[in-house]
Amino acid sequence: MPRKNALALILACCLSASPVAGKEHRLNLHPQWEFVADTVMGGVSAGEISDVTLDGREATRLAGEVSLDNNGGFIQMAFDLQNDDQTFDASGWAGIEIDVLGNGEEYEIRLRTDQLSRPWQSYRTAFIAAKVWTTIRLPFSDFTPNKTDVPFDPKRLRRIGILAYGREYQADVAVSAIRLYR
């Protein structure tokens, strides 16, 4: 294997991402999803993430009840792009693409960079999780700053999250793939 190809393979493995076969314009991410809820700040929303097979696709599912009690209002599944809390340079990519199945409700995808110091700061955009598997493209230009004046810098991307947020409802959203696209 030529040295250049070996280095590319090592980098792809370290970044927990791999190119989609035959499609260099997409980079599959392989997240280690974590569950987070408003209970970290006194809320009472409840939920879980689970690995499931839905309509023949392996996916990670976020399900639960979002409650506004005690100033709460979210459940989330999120992952860091690097294992060591380092940043990922996504500046060569146009945005995030997800394969998603849900209950027809609105969810948010939130991005965090190393420039954000408070847990409530992010860059976010909304999407509808249809009741059939759907591929959704979310350009970085659609993400708006939330509780920060710092502009989004894709060179400093650190974390991606899928949230059920802001109102009382039953959340049920599954993600079978998440990737960057050009």
Coordinates of N, CA and C in Angstrom, one line a residue:
M1 N 0.9 -1.2 0.0 CA 0.0 0.0 0.0 C 0.9 1.2 0.0
P2 N 0.7 2.2 -0.9 CA 1.5 3.4 -1.0 C 1.4 4.1 0.4
R3 N 2.5 4.8 0.7 CA 2.6 5.5 2.0 C 1.4 6.5 2.2
K4 N 1.1 7.3 1.1 CA 0.0 8.3 1.1 C -1.3 7.6 1.5
N5 N -1.6 6.4 0.9 CA -2.9 5.7 1.1 C -2.9 5.2 2.6
A6 N -1.8 4.7 3.1 CA -1.7 4.2 4.5 C -2.0 5.4 5.4
L7 N -1.4 6.5 5.2 CA -1.6 7.7 6.1 C -3.1 8.1 6.0
A8 N -3.7 8.1 4.9 CA -5.2 8.5 4.8 C -6.0 7.5 5.6
L9 N -5.7 6.2 5.5 CA -6.4 5.2 6.2 C -6.3 5.4 7.7
I10 N -5.1 5.6 8.2 CA -4.9 5.9 9.6 C -5.6 7.1 10.1
L11 N -5.6 8.2 9.3 CA -6.3 9.4 9.7 C -7.8 9.2 9.7
A12 N -8.4 8.4 8.8 CA -9.8 8.2 8.7 C -10.2 7.4 10.0
C13 N -9.4 6.4 10.4 CA -9.7 5.6 11.6 C -9.7 6.5 12.8
C14 N -8.7 7.3 13.0 CA -8.5 8.1 14.1 C -9.6 9.2 14.3
L15 N -10.2 9.6 13.1 CA -11.2 10.6 13.2 C -12.6 10.0 13.3
S16 N -12.7 8.7 13.5 CA -14.0 8.0 13.7 C -14.9 8.3 12.5
A17 N -14.3 8.4 11.3 CA -15.1 8.7 10.1 C -14.5 7.9 9.0
S18 N -15.3 7.7 8.0 CA -14.9 7.0 6.8 C -15.6 7.5 5.6
P19 N -15.0 7.5 4.4 CA -15.7 8.0 3.2 C -16.8 7.0 2.8
V20 N -17.9 7.5 2.3 CA -18.9 6.6 1.8 C -18.4 6.0 0.5
A21 N -18.5 4.7 0.4 CA -17.9 4.0 -0.7 C -18.2 4.7 -2.1
G22 N -17.2 5.0 -2.8 CA -17.4 5.6 -4.1 C -17.9 7.0 -4.1
K23 N -18.1 7.6 -3.0 CA -18.6 9.0 -2.9 C -17.8 9.9 -2.1
E24 N -16.7 10.4 -2.6 CA -15.8 11.2 -1.9 C -16.4 12.5 -1.4
H25 N -17.6 12.8 -1.8 CA -18.3 14.0 -1.4 C -19.0 13.9 -0.1
R26 N -18.9 12.7 0.6 CA -19.5 12.4 1.9 C -18.5 11.7 2.8
L27 N -18.6 12.0 4.0 CA -17.7 11.4 5.0 C -18.6 10.9 6.2
N28 N -18.7 9.5 6.2 CA -19.5 8.9 7.3 C -18.9 9.1 8.6
L29 N -19.7 9.5 9.6 CA -19.2 9.6 11.0 C -19.7 8.3 11.7
H30 N -19.0 7.9 12.7 CA -19.3 6.7 13.5 C -19.4 7.1 14.9
P31 N -20.5 7.7 15.3 CA -20.7 8.3 16.7 C -20.8 7.3 17.8
Q32 N -20.2 7.7 18.9 CA -20.5 7.0 20.2 C -21.5 7.9 20.9
W33 N -22.8 7.7 20.6 CA -23.8 8.5 21.2 C -23.9 8.4 22.7
E34 N -24.1 9.6 23.3 CA -24.3 9.7 24.8 C -25.7 10.3 25.0
F35 N -26.4 9.9 26.1 CA -27.7 10.5 26.4 C -27.5 11.6 27.4
V36 N -28.1 12.7 27.2 CA -28.1 13.8 28.1 C -29.5 14.4 28.2
A37 N -29.9 14.7 29.5 CA -31.3 15.3 29.6 C -31.2 16.5 30.5
D38 N -32.3 17.2 30.6 CA -32.3 18.4 31.4 C -32.2 18.2 32.9
T39 N -32.1 16.9 33.3 CA -31.9 16.6 34.7 C -30.6 17.1 35.2
V40 N -29.6 17.4 34.3 CA -28.3 17.9 34.7 C -28.5 19.3 35.3
M41 N -29.7 20.0 35.0 CA -29.9 21.3 35.5 C -31.2 21.4 36.3
G42 N -31.7 20.2 36.8 CA -32.8 20.2 37.7 C -34.2 19.9 37.0
G43 N -34.2 19.7 35.7 CA -35.4 19.3 35.0 C -35.8 17.9 35.2
V44 N -36.9 17.5 34.7 CA -37.5 16.2 35.0 C -37.8 15.4 33.7
S45 N -37.3 15.9 32.5 CA -37.5 15.1 31.3 C -36.9 13.7 31.4
A46 N -37.4 12.7 30.8 CA -36.9 11.4 30.9 C -36.8 10.7 29.5
G47 N -35.8 9.9 29.3 CA -35.7 9.3 28.1 C -34.5 8.3 28.1
E48 N -34.2 7.8 26.9 CA -33.0 6.9 26.7 C -32.6 6.9 25.3
I49 N -31.4 6.4 25.0 CA -31.0 6.0 23.7 C -30.8 4.5 23.7
S50 N -31.1 3.9 22.5 CA -31.0 2.5 22.4 C -30.6 2.2 20.9
D51 N -29.8 1.1 20.8 CA -29.5 0.6 19.4 C -30.6 -0.3 19.0
V52 N -31.2 0.0 17.8 CA -32.4 -0.7 17.4 C -32.3 -1.0 15.9
T53 N -33.1 -1.9 15.4 CA -33.3 -2.1 13.9 C -34.7 -1.7 13.6
L54 N -34.8 -0.7 12.7 CA -36.1 -0.2 12.3 C -36.2 -0.3 10.8
D55 N -37.3 -0.9 10.3 CA -37.5 -1.1 8.9 C -36.2 -1.6 8.2
G56 N -35.5 -2.5 8.8 CA -34.3 -3.1 8.2 C -33.0 -2.3 8.4
R57 N -33.1 -1.2 9.1 CA -31.8 -0.4 9.3 C -31.4 -0.4 10.7
E58 N -30.1 -0.6 10.9 CA -29.6 -0.4 12.3 C -29.5 1.1 12.6
A59 N -29.9 1.5 13.8 CA -30.0 2.9 14.1 C -29.8 3.1 15.6
T60 N -29.6 4.3 16.0 CA -29.6 4.7 17.4 C -30.9 5.6 17.6
R61 N -31.7 5.2 18.6 CA -33.0 5.8 18.8 C -32.9 6.6 20.1
L62 N -33.4 7.9 20.0 CA -33.7 8.7 21.2 C -35.2 8.8 21.4
A63 N -35.6 8.3 22.6 CA -37.0 8.3 22.9 C -37.2 8.7 24.3
G64 N -38.3 9.4 24.6 CA -38.6 9.8 25.9 C -39.7 10.9 25.9
E65 N -39.8 11.5 27.1 CA -40.8 12.5 27.4 C -40.1 13.8 27.8
V66 N -40.4 14.9 27.0 CA -39.8 16.2 27.3 C -40.8 16.9 28.2
S67 N -40.3 17.4 29.3 CA -41.1 18.1 30.3 C -40.6 19.5 30.5
L68 N -41.4 20.5 30.7 CA -41.0 21.8 31.0 C -40.9 22.1 32.5
D69 N -41.3 21.1 33.3 CA -41.3 21.3 34.8 C -39.9 21.6 35.3
N70 N -39.8 22.3 36.3 CA -38.5 22.7 36.9 C -37.5 23.4 36.0
N71 N -38.1 24.2 35.0 CA -37.3 24.9 34.1 C -36.5 24.0 33.1
G72 N -37.0 22.8 32.9 CA -36.4 21.8 32.0 C -36.9 22.0 30.6
G73 N -36.7 21.0 29.8 CA -37.2 21.0 28.5 C -36.4 20.4 27.4
F74 N -35.6 19.3 27.7 CA -34.9 18.7 26.6 C -34.4 17.3 27.0
I75 N -34.3 16.4 25.9 CA -33.5 15.2 26.0 C -32.7 15.2 24.7
Q76 N -31.5 14.6 24.8 CA -30.5 14.7 23.7 C -29.7 13.4 23.6
M77 N -29.3 13.2 22.3 CA -28.2 12.2 22.1 C -27.1 13.0 21.4
A78 N -25.9 12.9 21.8 CA -24.8 13.7 21.3 C -23.5 12.9 21.3
F79 N -22.6 13.3 20.5 CA -21.2 12.7 20.5 C -20.2 13.7 20.2
D80 N -19.0 13.4 20.6 CA -17.8 14.2 20.3 C -17.2 13.6 19.0
L81 N -16.7 14.5 18.2 CA -16.1 14.0 16.9 C -14.7 13.4 17.1
Q82 N -14.0 13.8 18.2 CA -12.7 13.2 18.5 C -12.8 12.6 19.9
N83 N -12.1 11.5 20.1 CA -12.1 10.8 21.4 C -11.5 11.6 22.5
D84 N -10.5 12.5 22.2 CA -9.8 13.2 23.2 C -10.2 14.7 23.4
D85 N -11.5 15.0 23.1 CA -12.0 16.3 23.2 C -11.3 17.4 22.3
Q86 N -10.7 16.9 21.3 CA -10.0 17.8 20.4 C -11.0 18.2 19.3
T87 N -10.7 19.2 18.5 CA -11.6 19.7 17.5 C -11.4 18.9 16.2
F88 N -12.4 19.1 15.3 CA -12.3 18.4 14.0 C -12.5 19.5 13.0
D89 N -11.6 19.6 12.0 CA -11.7 20.6 11.0 C -12.7 20.2 9.9
A90 N -13.9 20.7 9.9 CA -14.9 20.4 9.0 C -15.1 21.6 7.9
S91 N -14.0 22.4 7.8 CA -14.1 23.5 6.9 C -14.2 23.1 5.4
G92 N -13.8 21.9 5.1 CA -13.9 21.5 3.7 C -15.2 20.8 3.3
W93 N -16.2 20.9 4.3 CA -17.5 20.3 4.1 C -18.6 21.4 4.1
A94 N -19.7 21.1 3.5 CA -20.8 22.1 3.4 C -21.8 22.0 4.5
G95 N -21.9 20.8 5.1 CA -22.8 20.6 6.2 C -22.9 19.2 6.7
I96 N -24.0 18.9 7.3 CA -24.3 17.6 7.9 C -25.5 16.9 7.2
E97 N -25.4 15.6 7.0 CA -26.4 14.9 6.4 C -26.8 13.7 7.3
I98 N -28.1 13.6 7.6 CA -28.5 12.5 8.5 C -29.6 11.7 7.8
D99 N -29.6 10.4 8.1 CA -30.7 9.4 7.7 C -31.5 9.3 9.0
V100 N -32.7 9.7 8.9 CA -33.5 9.8 10.1 C -34.9 9.3 9.9
L101 N -35.5 8.7 11.0 CA -36.9 8.2 11.1 C -37.4 8.7 12.4
G102 N -38.6 9.2 12.4 CA -39.2 9.7 13.6 C -40.7 9.6 13.7
N103 N -41.3 10.5 14.5 CA -42.7 10.5 14.7 C -43.4 11.7 14.2
G104 N -42.7 12.4 13.2 CA -43.3 13.5 12.5 C -43.1 14.8 13.3
E105 N -42.4 14.8 14.4 CA -42.1 16.0 15.2 C -40.9 16.7 14.8
E106 N -40.7 17.9 15.3 CA -39.6 18.8 15.0 C -38.5 18.5 16.1
Y107 N -37.3 18.4 15.6 CA -36.1 18.2 16.5 C -35.0 19.2 16.1
E108 N -34.0 19.3 16.9 CA -32.9 20.2 16.6 C -31.6 19.4 16.5
I109 N -30.7 19.9 15.6 CA -29.4 19.4 15.6 C -28.5 20.6 16.1
R110 N -27.7 20.3 17.0 CA -26.8 21.3 17.6 C -25.4 21.0 17.4
L111 N -24.6 22.0 17.1 CA -23.1 21.9 17.0 C -22.5 22.7 18.1
R112 N -21.3 22.1 18.5 CA -20.5 22.9 19.5 C -19.1 22.9 19.0
T113 N -18.4 24.0 19.2 CA -17.0 24.2 18.9 C -16.2 24.4 20.2
D114 N -14.9 24.4 20.1 CA -14.1 24.6 21.3 C -14.2 26.1 21.8
Q115 N -14.8 26.9 21.0 CA -14.9 28.3 21.4 C -16.0 28.6 22.4
L116 N -16.9 27.6 22.6 CA -18.0 27.8 23.5 C -17.7 27.3 24.8
S117 N -17.9 28.1 25.9 CA -17.5 27.7 27.2 C -18.7 27.3 28.1
R118 N -19.9 27.6 27.7 CA -21.0 27.3 28.6 C -21.8 26.2 27.9
P119 N -22.4 25.2 28.7 CA -23.1 24.1 28.1 C -24.3 24.5 27.3
W120 N -24.9 25.6 27.5 CA -26.1 26.0 26.8 C -25.8 26.8 25.5
Q121 N -24.6 27.0 25.2 CA -24.2 27.7 24.0 C -24.1 26.6 22.9
S122 N -24.5 27.0 21.7 CA -24.4 26.1 20.5 C -24.7 26.8 19.2
Y123 N -24.7 26.1 18.2 CA -25.2 26.5 16.8 C -26.2 25.5 16.5
R124 N -27.4 26.0 16.1 CA -28.5 25.0 15.9 C -29.4 25.3 14.7
T125 N -30.1 24.2 14.3 CA -31.1 24.3 13.3 C -32.1 23.2 13.5
A126 N -33.3 23.3 13.0 CA -34.3 22.4 13.2 C -34.6 21.5 12.0
F127 N -35.2 20.4 12.2 CA -35.6 19.5 11.1 C -36.8 18.7 11.6
I128 N -37.6 18.2 10.7 CA -38.7 17.3 11.0 C -38.3 15.9 10.8
A129 N -38.5 15.0 11.8 CA -38.2 13.6 11.6 C -39.5 12.9 11.1
A130 N -39.5 12.7 9.8 CA -40.7 12.1 9.2 C -40.9 10.6 9.6
K131 N -42.0 10.1 9.4 CA -42.4 8.8 9.8 C -41.9 7.7 8.8
V132 N -41.1 8.1 7.9 CA -40.4 7.2 7.0 C -38.9 7.6 6.9
W133 N -38.1 6.6 6.6 CA -36.6 7.0 6.6 C -36.4 8.1 5.5
T134 N -35.7 9.1 5.9 CA -35.5 10.3 5.1 C -34.0 10.7 5.3
T135 N -33.4 11.1 4.2 CA -32.1 11.7 4.3 C -32.3 13.2 4.2
I136 N -31.7 13.9 5.3 CA -31.9 15.4 5.4 C -30.5 16.0 5.3
R137 N -30.3 17.0 4.5 CA -29.1 17.8 4.5 C -29.3 19.1 5.2
L138 N -28.3 19.4 6.1 CA -28.4 20.6 6.9 C -27.1 21.4 6.7
P139 N -27.1 22.4 5.8 CA -25.9 23.1 5.5 C -25.5 23.9 6.7
F140 N -24.2 24.0 6.9 CA -23.6 24.8 8.0 C -24.2 26.2 8.0
S141 N -24.5 26.8 6.9 CA -25.0 28.1 6.8 C -26.4 28.3 7.4
D142 N -27.1 27.2 7.6 CA -28.4 27.2 8.3 C -28.4 27.2 9.8
F143 N -27.2 26.9 10.4 CA -27.0 26.9 11.8 C -26.9 28.3 12.4
T144 N -27.7 28.6 13.4 CA -27.7 29.9 14.0 C -27.1 29.9 15.4
P145 N -26.3 30.9 15.8 CA -25.8 30.9 17.2 C -26.9 30.9 18.2
N146 N -26.7 30.2 19.3 CA -27.6 30.1 20.4 C -26.9 30.5 21.7
K147 N -27.2 31.7 22.2 CA -26.7 32.2 23.4 C -25.2 32.4 23.3
T148 N -24.7 32.9 22.2 CA -23.3 33.2 21.9 C -23.3 34.2 20.8
D149 N -22.2 35.1 20.9 CA -22.0 36.0 19.8 C -20.9 35.5 18.9
V150 N -20.3 34.4 19.2 CA -19.1 33.9 18.5 C -19.7 33.2 17.2
P151 N -19.2 33.6 16.0 CA -19.7 33.0 14.8 C -19.2 31.6 14.7
F152 N -20.0 30.7 14.0 CA -19.6 29.3 13.8 C -18.4 29.2 13.0
D153 N -17.4 28.5 13.5 CA -16.1 28.2 12.7 C -16.0 26.7 12.5
P154 N -16.3 26.2 11.3 CA -16.3 24.7 11.1 C -14.9 24.1 11.3
K155 N -13.9 24.9 11.3 CA -12.5 24.4 11.6 C -12.4 23.9 13.1
R156 N -13.3 24.3 13.9 CA -13.2 24.1 15.4 C -14.4 23.2 15.9
L157 N -15.0 22.4 15.0 CA -16.1 21.6 15.4 C -15.7 20.5 16.4
R158 N -16.5 20.4 17.5 CA -16.2 19.4 18.5 C -17.3 18.4 18.8
R159 N -18.5 18.8 18.8 CA -19.6 18.0 19.2 C -20.9 18.2 18.4
I160 N -21.6 17.1 18.2 CA -22.9 17.1 17.4 C -24.0 16.5 18.3
G161 N -25.1 17.1 18.4 CA -26.2 16.6 19.2 C -27.5 16.7 18.4
I162 N -28.4 15.7 18.7 CA -29.8 15.7 18.3 C -30.7 15.8 19.5
L163 N -31.6 16.9 19.5 CA -32.3 17.2 20.6 C -33.8 17.2 20.4
A164 N -34.6 16.8 21.4 CA -36.0 17.0 21.5 C -36.0 18.2 22.5
Y165 N -36.6 19.3 22.1 CA -36.4 20.5 22.9 C -37.6 21.5 22.9
G166 N -37.7 22.1 24.1 CA -38.5 23.4 24.2 C -40.0 23.3 24.4
R167 N -40.6 22.1 24.3 CA -42.0 22.0 24.6 C -42.3 20.6 25.1
E168 N -43.4 20.4 25.7 CA -43.8 19.1 26.2 C -44.3 18.2 25.1
Y169 N -43.6 17.0 24.9 CA -44.0 16.1 23.9 C -43.3 14.8 24.1
Q170 N -43.8 13.7 23.4 CA -43.1 12.4 23.3 C -42.1 12.5 22.2
A171 N -40.9 12.3 22.5 CA -39.8 12.3 21.5 C -39.6 10.8 21.0
D172 N -39.3 10.7 19.7 CA -39.0 9.4 19.2 C -38.3 9.6 17.8
V173 N -37.0 9.6 17.8 CA -36.3 9.9 16.6 C -35.1 8.9 16.5
A174 N -34.9 8.3 15.4 CA -33.8 7.4 15.2 C -32.9 7.9 14.0
V175 N -31.6 7.7 14.2 CA -30.6 8.1 13.2 C -29.8 6.8 12.8
S176 N -29.9 6.5 11.5 CA -29.1 5.3 11.0 C -27.8 5.7 10.5
A177 N -27.6 7.0 10.1 CA -26.3 7.4 9.6 C -26.2 8.9 9.8
I178 N -25.0 9.4 10.0 CA -24.7 10.8 10.1 C -23.4 11.0 9.4
R179 N -23.3 12.0 8.6 CA -22.1 12.2 7.8 C -22.0 13.7 7.4
L180 N -20.8 14.1 7.0 CA -20.5 15.4 6.4 C -20.6 15.3 4.9
Y181 N -21.1 16.3 4.3 CA -21.2 16.3 2.8 C -20.6 17.6 2.3
R182 N -20.2 17.5 1.0 CA -19.6 18.7 0.3 C -20.7 19.2 -0.6

